[in-house]
Short mmCIF file of C-alpha atoms in Angstrom, two decimals:
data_model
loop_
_atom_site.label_atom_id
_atom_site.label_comp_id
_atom_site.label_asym_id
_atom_site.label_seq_id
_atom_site.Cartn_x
_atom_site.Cartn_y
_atom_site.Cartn_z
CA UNK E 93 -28.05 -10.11 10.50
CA UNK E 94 -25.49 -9.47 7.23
CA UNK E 95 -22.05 -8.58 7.58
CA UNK E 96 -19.77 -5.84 7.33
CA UNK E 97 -18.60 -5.98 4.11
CA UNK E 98 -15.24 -3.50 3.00
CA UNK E 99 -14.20 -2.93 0.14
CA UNK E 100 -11.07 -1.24 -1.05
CA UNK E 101 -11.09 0.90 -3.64
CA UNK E 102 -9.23 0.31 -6.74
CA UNK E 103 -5.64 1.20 -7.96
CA UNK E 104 -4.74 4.95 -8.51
CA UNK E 105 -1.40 6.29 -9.69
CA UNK E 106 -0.23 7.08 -5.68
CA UNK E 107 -1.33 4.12 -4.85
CA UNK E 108 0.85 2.28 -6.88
CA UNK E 109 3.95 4.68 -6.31
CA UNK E 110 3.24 4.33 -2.21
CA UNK E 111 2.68 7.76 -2.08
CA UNK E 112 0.02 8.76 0.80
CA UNK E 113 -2.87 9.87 -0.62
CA UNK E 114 -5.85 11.33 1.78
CA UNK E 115 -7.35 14.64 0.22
CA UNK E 116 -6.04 14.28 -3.13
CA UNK E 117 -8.78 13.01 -5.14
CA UNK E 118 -7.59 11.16 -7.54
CA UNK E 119 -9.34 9.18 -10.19
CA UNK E 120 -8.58 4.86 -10.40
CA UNK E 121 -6.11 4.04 -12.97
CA UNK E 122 -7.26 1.76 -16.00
CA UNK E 123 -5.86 -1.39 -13.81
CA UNK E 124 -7.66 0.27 -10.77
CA UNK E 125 -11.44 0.41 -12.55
CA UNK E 126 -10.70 -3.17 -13.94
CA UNK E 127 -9.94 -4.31 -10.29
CA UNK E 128 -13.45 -2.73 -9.33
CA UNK E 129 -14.91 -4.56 -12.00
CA UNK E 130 -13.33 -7.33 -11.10
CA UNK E 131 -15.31 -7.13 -7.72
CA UNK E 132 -18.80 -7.18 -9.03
CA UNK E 133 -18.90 -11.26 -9.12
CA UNK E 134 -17.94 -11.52 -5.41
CA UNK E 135 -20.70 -8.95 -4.56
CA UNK E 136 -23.57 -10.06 -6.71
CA UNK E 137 -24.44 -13.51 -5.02
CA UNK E 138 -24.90 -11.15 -1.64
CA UNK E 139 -27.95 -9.62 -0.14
CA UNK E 140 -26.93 -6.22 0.43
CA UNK E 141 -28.88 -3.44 2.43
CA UNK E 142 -26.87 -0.73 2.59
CA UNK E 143 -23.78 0.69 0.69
CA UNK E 144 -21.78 3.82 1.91
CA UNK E 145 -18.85 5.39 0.17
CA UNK E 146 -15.98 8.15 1.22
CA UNK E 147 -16.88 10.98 -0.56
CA UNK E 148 -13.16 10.34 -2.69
CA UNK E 149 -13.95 9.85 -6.41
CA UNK E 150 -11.59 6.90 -6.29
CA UNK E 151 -13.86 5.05 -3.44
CA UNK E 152 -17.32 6.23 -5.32
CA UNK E 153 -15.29 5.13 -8.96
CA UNK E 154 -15.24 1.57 -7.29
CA UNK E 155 -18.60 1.36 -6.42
CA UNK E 156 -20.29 1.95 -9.39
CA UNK E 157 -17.55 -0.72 -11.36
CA UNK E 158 -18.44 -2.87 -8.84
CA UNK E 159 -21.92 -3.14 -9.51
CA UNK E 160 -23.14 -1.15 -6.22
CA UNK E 161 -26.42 0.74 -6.38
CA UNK E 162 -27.91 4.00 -4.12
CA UNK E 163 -24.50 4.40 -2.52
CA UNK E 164 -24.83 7.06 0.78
CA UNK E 165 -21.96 9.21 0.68
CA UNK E 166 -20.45 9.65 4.24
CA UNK E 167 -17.77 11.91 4.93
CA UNK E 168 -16.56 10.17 7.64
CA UNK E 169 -14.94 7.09 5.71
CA UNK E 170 -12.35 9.42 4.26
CA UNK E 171 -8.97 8.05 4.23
CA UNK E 172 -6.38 9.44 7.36
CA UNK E 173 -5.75 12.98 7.01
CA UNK E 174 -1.48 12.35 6.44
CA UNK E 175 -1.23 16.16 6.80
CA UNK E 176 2.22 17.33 5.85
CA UNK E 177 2.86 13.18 4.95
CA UNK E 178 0.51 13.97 1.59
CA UNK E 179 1.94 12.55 -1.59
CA UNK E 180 5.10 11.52 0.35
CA UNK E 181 6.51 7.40 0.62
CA UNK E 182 7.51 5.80 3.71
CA UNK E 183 10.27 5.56 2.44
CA UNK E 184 10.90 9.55 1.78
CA UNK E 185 9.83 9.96 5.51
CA UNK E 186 12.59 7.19 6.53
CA UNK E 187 15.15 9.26 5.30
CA UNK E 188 14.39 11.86 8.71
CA UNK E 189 12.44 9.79 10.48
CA UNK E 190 14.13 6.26 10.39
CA UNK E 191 11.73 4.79 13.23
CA UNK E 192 8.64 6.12 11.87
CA UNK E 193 5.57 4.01 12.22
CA UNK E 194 1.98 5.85 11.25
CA UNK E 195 0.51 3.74 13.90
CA UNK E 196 2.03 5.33 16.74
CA UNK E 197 3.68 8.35 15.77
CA UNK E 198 0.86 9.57 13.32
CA UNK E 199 1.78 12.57 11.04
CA UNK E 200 3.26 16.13 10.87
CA UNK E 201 0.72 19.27 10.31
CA UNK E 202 0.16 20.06 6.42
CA UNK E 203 -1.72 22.70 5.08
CA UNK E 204 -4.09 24.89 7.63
CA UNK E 205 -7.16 22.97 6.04
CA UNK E 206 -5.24 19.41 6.98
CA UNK E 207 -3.79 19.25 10.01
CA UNK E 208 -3.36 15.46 9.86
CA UNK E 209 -5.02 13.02 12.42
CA UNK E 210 -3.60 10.93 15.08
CA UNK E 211 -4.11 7.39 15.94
CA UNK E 212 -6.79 8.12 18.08
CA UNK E 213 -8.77 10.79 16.30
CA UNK E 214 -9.36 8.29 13.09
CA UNK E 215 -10.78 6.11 15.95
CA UNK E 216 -13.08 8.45 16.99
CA UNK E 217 -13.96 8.71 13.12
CA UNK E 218 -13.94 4.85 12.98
CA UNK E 219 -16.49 4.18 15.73
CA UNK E 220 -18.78 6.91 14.48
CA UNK E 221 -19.05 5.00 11.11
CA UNK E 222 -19.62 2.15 13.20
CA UNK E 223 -22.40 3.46 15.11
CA UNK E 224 -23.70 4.13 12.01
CA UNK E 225 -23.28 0.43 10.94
CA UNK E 226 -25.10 -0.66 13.55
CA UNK E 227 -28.32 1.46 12.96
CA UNK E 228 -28.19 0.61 9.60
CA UNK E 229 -28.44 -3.05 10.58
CA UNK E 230 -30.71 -2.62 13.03
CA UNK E 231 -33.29 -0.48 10.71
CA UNK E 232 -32.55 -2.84 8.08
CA UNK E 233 -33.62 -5.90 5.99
CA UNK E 234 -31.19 -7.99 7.33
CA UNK E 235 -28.47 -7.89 4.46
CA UNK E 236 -25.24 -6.80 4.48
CA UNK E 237 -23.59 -3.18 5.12
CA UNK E 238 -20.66 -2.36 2.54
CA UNK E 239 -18.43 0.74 2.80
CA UNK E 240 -16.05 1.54 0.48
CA UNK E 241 -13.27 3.47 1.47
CA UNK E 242 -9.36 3.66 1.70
CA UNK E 243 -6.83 1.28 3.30
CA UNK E 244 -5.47 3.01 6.63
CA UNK E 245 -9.20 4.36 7.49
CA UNK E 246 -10.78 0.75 6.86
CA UNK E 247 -7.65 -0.70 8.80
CA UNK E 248 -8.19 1.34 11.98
CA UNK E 249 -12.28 0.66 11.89
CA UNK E 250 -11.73 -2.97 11.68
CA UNK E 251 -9.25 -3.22 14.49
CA UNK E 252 -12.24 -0.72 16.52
CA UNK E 253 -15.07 -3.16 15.50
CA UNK E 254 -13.09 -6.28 16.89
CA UNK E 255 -12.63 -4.17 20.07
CA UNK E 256 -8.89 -2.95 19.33
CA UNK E 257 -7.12 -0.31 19.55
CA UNK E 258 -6.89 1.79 16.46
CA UNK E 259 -3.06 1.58 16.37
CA UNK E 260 -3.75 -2.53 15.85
CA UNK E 261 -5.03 -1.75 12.62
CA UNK E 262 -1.44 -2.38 11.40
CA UNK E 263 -1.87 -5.92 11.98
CA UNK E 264 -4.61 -5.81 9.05
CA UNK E 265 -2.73 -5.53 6.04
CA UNK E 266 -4.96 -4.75 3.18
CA UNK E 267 -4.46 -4.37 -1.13
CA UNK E 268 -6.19 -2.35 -3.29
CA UNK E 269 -9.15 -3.41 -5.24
CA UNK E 270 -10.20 -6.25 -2.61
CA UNK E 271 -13.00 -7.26 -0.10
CA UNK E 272 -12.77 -8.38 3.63
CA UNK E 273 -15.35 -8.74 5.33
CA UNK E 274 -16.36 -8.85 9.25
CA UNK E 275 -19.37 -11.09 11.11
CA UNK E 276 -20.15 -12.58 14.56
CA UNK E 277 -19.39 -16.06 15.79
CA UNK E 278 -20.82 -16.97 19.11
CA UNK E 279 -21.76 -12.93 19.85
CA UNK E 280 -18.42 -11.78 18.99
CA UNK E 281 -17.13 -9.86 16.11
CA UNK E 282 -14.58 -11.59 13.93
CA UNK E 283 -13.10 -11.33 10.29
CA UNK E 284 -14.92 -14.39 8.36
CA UNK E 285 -12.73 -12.99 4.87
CA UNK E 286 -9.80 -10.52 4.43
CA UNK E 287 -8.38 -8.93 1.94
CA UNK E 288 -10.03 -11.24 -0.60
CA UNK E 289 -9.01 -10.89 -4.61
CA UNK E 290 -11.47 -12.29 -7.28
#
């Protein structure tokens, strides 16, 4: 069997200011497409079966710089709804919220169409991609699954597929523009590369 292989998508302009980005689809900035790029030597020695992207133009962006073909576009890999948190720092929310910690206090409501998501409900989201995973290495050839998606969202699904809790995703820190990926030693899931730069 292949391994999970994630990939972060590349640099965009919020990325690069801190600002929480989830719905707001924004495009990779010039050093954010050559970071996909940049990706397409790590992926091309690998025998890859499967490929799904977040529906963001920023995660799909990457995978086509990469060098990833007849991507499946699954909603569920979309980055943590931040709710009324959009577009705002850490830092910005420190000002009112001095203790605040996304992993266990989650967001404030935003607009009616984004209420934001707790801890918990991007698990739920996390081990539905995963179930996914799994079919798609049980029905396949035996190569790799890759999913390119956002930082928080990939955070919380790899703490899930080590058997976590989705608030231990903060013990996964992970850039933009870079590829972890997660295998089996022994019958046990386990990182075998993290947050890996060309």
């Amino acid at each position: 069997m292949g391994e999970l292989v994630l990939i972060r998508h590349g640099e965009t302009e919020w990325s690069q200011s801190g600002q929480h980005t989830s719905y707001t689809d924004l495009p990779l900035t010039e050093h954010g497409e050559d970071q996909a790029r940049s990706l397409a030597p790590l992926l091309a020695t690998r025998h890859i079966g499967c490929v799904i992207s977040s529906p963001m133009q920023r995660a799909q962006q990457t995978a086509k710089l990469a060098g990833l073909d007849h991507v499946r576009i699954d909603p569920d890999l979309h980055e943590w709804d931040y709710g009324g948190y959009e577009g705002v720092t850490t830092r910005d929310i420190h000002r009112t919220r001095p203790t605040w910690e996304i992993w266990t206090d989650g967001v404030v409501p935003g607009p009616e169409a984004h209420p934001g998501e707790s801890p918990e409900q991007v698990g739920d989201r996390a081990d539905r991609v995963l179930a996914r995973v799994e079919a798609a290495f049980t029905n396949g050839d035996g190569g790799d699954v890759v999913l390119v998606a956002h930082a928080h969202f990939l955070r919380v699904l790899t703490a899930r597929r080590l058997g976590l809790p989705p608030a231990d995703g903060a013990l996964f820190q992970l850039a933009t523009g870079t590829v972890s990926r997660l295998g089996t030693e022994h019958g046990r899931h386990v990182l075998t590369a993290w947050n890996r730069l060309p």
